[in-house]
Each structure stands twice: as C-alpha cells, then as structure tokens.
Amino acid sequence: MEYTLLLIEKNNGVAQLTINSPQTLNALNSAVLGELECALYELDRDNDVKVVILTGAGEKAFVAGADIKEMAAMSAFEGQQFALKGQRVILMMEKMNKPVIAAVNGYALGGGLELALGCDFIYASQKARFGFPEVTLGIIPGFGGTQNLSRRIGVARANELIFTGKMIDAAKASEWGIVNEVFAPEELLPKAQETARSIARLGTLAIASAKNAIANGLNMGKEDGFRYEASLFGVLFATEDQKEGMGAFVEKRKAEFKGK
Ligand code: CO8
C-alpha cells in the first residue's frame, strides 16, 4: 500500500516506520491511525522484516497526542469509535510476531505516549517529554494508557502522571521505568538501529515466542503463565533454529538462523 502520512525504510531486517506529519507534531488523526494499522499488518507479514522501529518526523515530537482538532467535534459514539481505532493499533503492535522499538525523539503526549507504551520497549532522546495531558482537555487516556502505564510502572506513579497531566523529562521517565535508555538526540536512531539489528540476527521464532510468552503471560495468573511458557519452550525444540543454535554452540561456531 502507498502511505502518505508514514515513511517506511527497510534495511538489514529492520523497518523504520516514521509518522510523518511534523507540521502538527505528528498528531494522530483517523487517517494516520488507519495507515498505521495497515503498515503494521504489512510489516508483520513481510519476511524480510524482523524488527520494527517506530519514530516521529521532525525535531520536536514523537507524537503530540491524538488530533485535538479532529476530536473537538466528536459525538460520544465517534469518541468511542476513535478510541477503539487507536486501541486496535496498540493491540496490533502487542500481537505482532516481531519486536517494535519506540524511538521517542521529542514530545510523547497522550495518544503518543500510549503508542510508545504499546511498543515492546522505549529508547528516548534527551529532548523527549512524556505526559498524559488528557485530563486538561476533559477526557482520559483512551488508547490503552490507563492500563498499560499502570502495568509498566505501577499504579501510584501512573496515577500521578494521569491525574496531574504534567510532563516529565526523559531522565525521570527512565527513572520511573517508562524508558529503557536515554541518548543524545543524534544518537537515538543509530542506537535503536544497532539494537534492532542485533535482535534481527537472532532466530525469529525464538523472538516471536518470547514476545508472545511475555505479552500473553501478563494477562494470565502466574501458574498459567508458567505452563504457557513451557508449551512455547517445548515447541521451539521442533524448529531448525533450535538445532542450529545449540549445534553452533557445541561446534564453537556462529549460528546462522533461518527462522524455521
Ligand atoms: N492535535 C492537533 N494538533 C496539534 C496537537 C494535537 N495533539 N499538538 C500540536 N498540534 C499542532 C498545533 O495546533 C500547531 O498547529 P498550528 O500551527 O496550526 O496552530 C502545531 O501542531 C505546532 O504546535 P504548537 O505551536 O502548539 O507547538 P509548541 O512547541 O508551542 O507546543 C506542545 C508543543 C506543548 C506539544 C503543544 O503543541 C501541545 O500542548 N499539544 C497538545 C498536547 C496534548 O494535549 N496531547 C494530548 C491530546 S489528547 C490524546 O492524545 C487522547 C488520546 C486518546 C484518545 C481517545 C479517543 C477519544
């Protein structure tokens, strides 16, 4: 599909997906959400892509939230449909077989922070700012933010961020466990690419199973999660990648994974 609001560059098994409407600080309107849904679907089915990096165009913003101008005139039903559309994108990232890394280059506010939290982990520039300003607009996070933030950083810190609508900087976001690592602005994408390429070189079936075990395990009780992990672990012994990975270790050579 042709995209007008996204840029997609593919190299060495890594797809860099850039939301490209810097004039509105990459705000998420229905059209962007629709393109994101299609792009993620296509990237998940593309065998040449092993890892996705999600970022925003321009120097200022990753995504400054859902499009307030579009939302301003919505009815209650339209608001609900819009939230469901955004949630489909977030859930799609969670259900994809490949890791999605958020490279947060600037503001990640409201729906933008929800989008980043839907990724498997977040790298940030020192210039990044994070917050949920929804309450200042008379609404609450609607793209999964109330659920994903409290799961990731605990209820008390999630409560503070969501109830106050305040912004925190990258250092605080790192301290709170929202962000894995903070980089100088010019280092953010190279570092995200480096990590993505190192994952892309590994067995895609093992990575997909690990993602599946972690994401689905969070929705289960601990013993069910353990059983689920064991079943995925067992299935991997039926793959060529497991034979190759362990064989290479025994033969003291570098493994060449095929994703089979
Ligand atoms: N929506 C629409 N347009 C936006 C948005 C946005 N979220 N953010 C920025 N823009 C536009 C501005 O209107 C401006 O356009 P114009 O030049 O035509 O006026 C342009 O982007 C540049 O922005 P600013 O001039 O404001 O740039 P500043 O550097 O002065 O400020 C800020 C940057 C602080 C990021 C500021 O733009 C801002 O506060 N933006 C809004 C942030 C916000 O409140 N985000 C949360 C939105 S609500 C949300 O995300 C809910 C998600 C769940 C939805 C559930 C479904 C109902």
PDB file of N, CA and C in Angstrom, residues 11-14 51 53 101 189-202:
ATOM      1  N   ASN A  11      16.066  -1.950   6.012  1.00  0.00           N
ATOM      2  CA  ASN A  11      17.490  -2.250   5.867  1.00  0.00           C
ATOM      3  C   ASN A  11      17.886  -3.343   6.833  1.00  0.00           C
ATOM      4  N   ASN A  12      18.638  -4.325   6.374  1.00  0.00           N
ATOM      5  CA  ASN A  12      19.209  -5.346   7.274  1.00  0.00           C
ATOM      6  C   ASN A  12      18.188  -5.955   8.219  1.00  0.00           C
ATOM      7  N   GLY A  13      16.988  -6.227   7.721  1.00  0.00           N
ATOM      8  CA  GLY A  13      15.969  -6.868   8.560  1.00  0.00           C
ATOM      9  C   GLY A  13      15.223  -5.915   9.482  1.00  0.00           C
ATOM     10  N   VAL A  14      15.533  -4.612   9.385  1.00  0.00           N
ATOM     11  CA  VAL A  14      14.892  -3.633  10.278  1.00  0.00           C
ATOM     12  C   VAL A  14      14.057  -2.655   9.452  1.00  0.00           C
ATOM     13  N   VAL A  51      12.425  -6.747  12.752  1.00  0.00           N
ATOM     14  CA  VAL A  51      12.219  -5.816  13.872  1.00  0.00           C
ATOM     15  C   VAL A  51      11.734  -4.481  13.290  1.00  0.00           C
ATOM     16  N   ILE A  53      11.186  -0.291  14.079  1.00  0.00           N
ATOM     17  CA  ILE A  53      11.451   0.877  14.926  1.00  0.00           C
ATOM     18  C   ILE A  53      10.375   1.907  14.591  1.00  0.00           C
ATOM     19  N   ILE A 101      10.266  -1.338  18.543  1.00  0.00           N
ATOM     20  CA  ILE A 101      11.008  -0.461  19.460  1.00  0.00           C
ATOM     21  C   ILE A 101      10.553   0.969  19.201  1.00  0.00           C
ATOM     22  N   LEU A 189      18.487   7.317  16.914  1.00  0.00           N
ATOM     23  CA  LEU A 189      18.149   6.359  15.853  1.00  0.00           C
ATOM     24  C   LEU A 189      19.289   5.376  15.581  1.00  0.00           C
ATOM     25  N   PRO A 190      20.560   5.843  15.535  1.00  0.00           N
ATOM     26  CA  PRO A 190      21.641   4.852  15.371  1.00  0.00           C
ATOM     27  C   PRO A 190      21.636   3.778  16.468  1.00  0.00           C
ATOM     28  N   LYS A 191      21.367   4.179  17.708  1.00  0.00           N
ATOM     29  CA  LYS A 191      21.353   3.189  18.804  1.00  0.00           C
ATOM     30  C   LYS A 191      20.152   2.253  18.665  1.00  0.00           C
ATOM     31  N   ALA A 192      18.996   2.814  18.279  1.00  0.00           N
ATOM     32  CA  ALA A 192      17.815   1.963  18.082  1.00  0.00           C
ATOM     33  C   ALA A 192      18.072   0.980  16.945  1.00  0.00           C
ATOM     34  N   GLN A 193      18.726   1.464  15.870  1.00  0.00           N
ATOM     35  CA  GLN A 193      19.054   0.594  14.732  1.00  0.00           C
ATOM     36  C   GLN A 193      20.011  -0.507  15.172  1.00  0.00           C
ATOM     37  N   GLU A 194      21.011  -0.128  15.974  1.00  0.00           N
ATOM     38  CA  GLU A 194      22.010  -1.114  16.427  1.00  0.00           C
ATOM     39  C   GLU A 194      21.326  -2.237  17.219  1.00  0.00           C
ATOM     40  N   THR A 195      20.459  -1.843  18.148  1.00  0.00           N
ATOM     41  CA  THR A 195      19.750  -2.858  18.947  1.00  0.00           C
ATOM     42  C   THR A 195      18.844  -3.693  18.057  1.00  0.00           C
ATOM     43  N   ALA A 196      18.122  -3.018  17.144  1.00  0.00           N
ATOM     44  CA  ALA A 196      17.194  -3.738  16.266  1.00  0.00           C
ATOM     45  C   ALA A 196      17.944  -4.741  15.408  1.00  0.00           C
ATOM     46  N   ARG A 197      19.104  -4.331  14.870  1.00  0.00           N
ATOM     47  CA  ARG A 197      19.876  -5.246  14.015  1.00  0.00           C
ATOM     48  C   ARG A 197      20.395  -6.437  14.812  1.00  0.00           C
ATOM     49  N   SER A 198      20.768  -6.189  16.076  1.00  0.00           N
ATOM     50  CA  SER A 198      21.277  -7.312  16.883  1.00  0.00           C
ATOM     51  C   SER A 198      20.144  -8.316  17.153  1.00  0.00           C
ATOM     52  N   ILE A 199      18.919  -7.825  17.312  1.00  0.00           N
ATOM     53  CA  ILE A 199      17.780  -8.751  17.502  1.00  0.00           C
ATOM     54  C   ILE A 199      17.473  -9.457  16.175  1.00  0.00           C
ATOM     55  N   ALA A 200      17.569  -8.689  15.064  1.00  0.00           N
ATOM     56  CA  ALA A 200      17.218  -9.243  13.746  1.00  0.00           C
ATOM     57  C   ALA A 200      18.115 -10.415  13.354  1.00  0.00           C
ATOM     58  N   ARG A 201      19.328 -10.443  13.906  1.00  0.00           N
ATOM     59  CA  ARG A 201      20.256 -11.530  13.565  1.00  0.00           C
ATOM     60  C   ARG A 201      19.897 -12.839  14.285  1.00  0.00           C
ATOM     61  N   LEU A 202      19.031 -12.761  15.284  1.00  0.00           N
ATOM     62  CA  LEU A 202      18.699 -13.959  16.071  1.00  0.00           C
ATOM     63  C   LEU A 202      17.560 -14.732  15.406  1.00  0.00           C
TER      64      LEU A 202
END
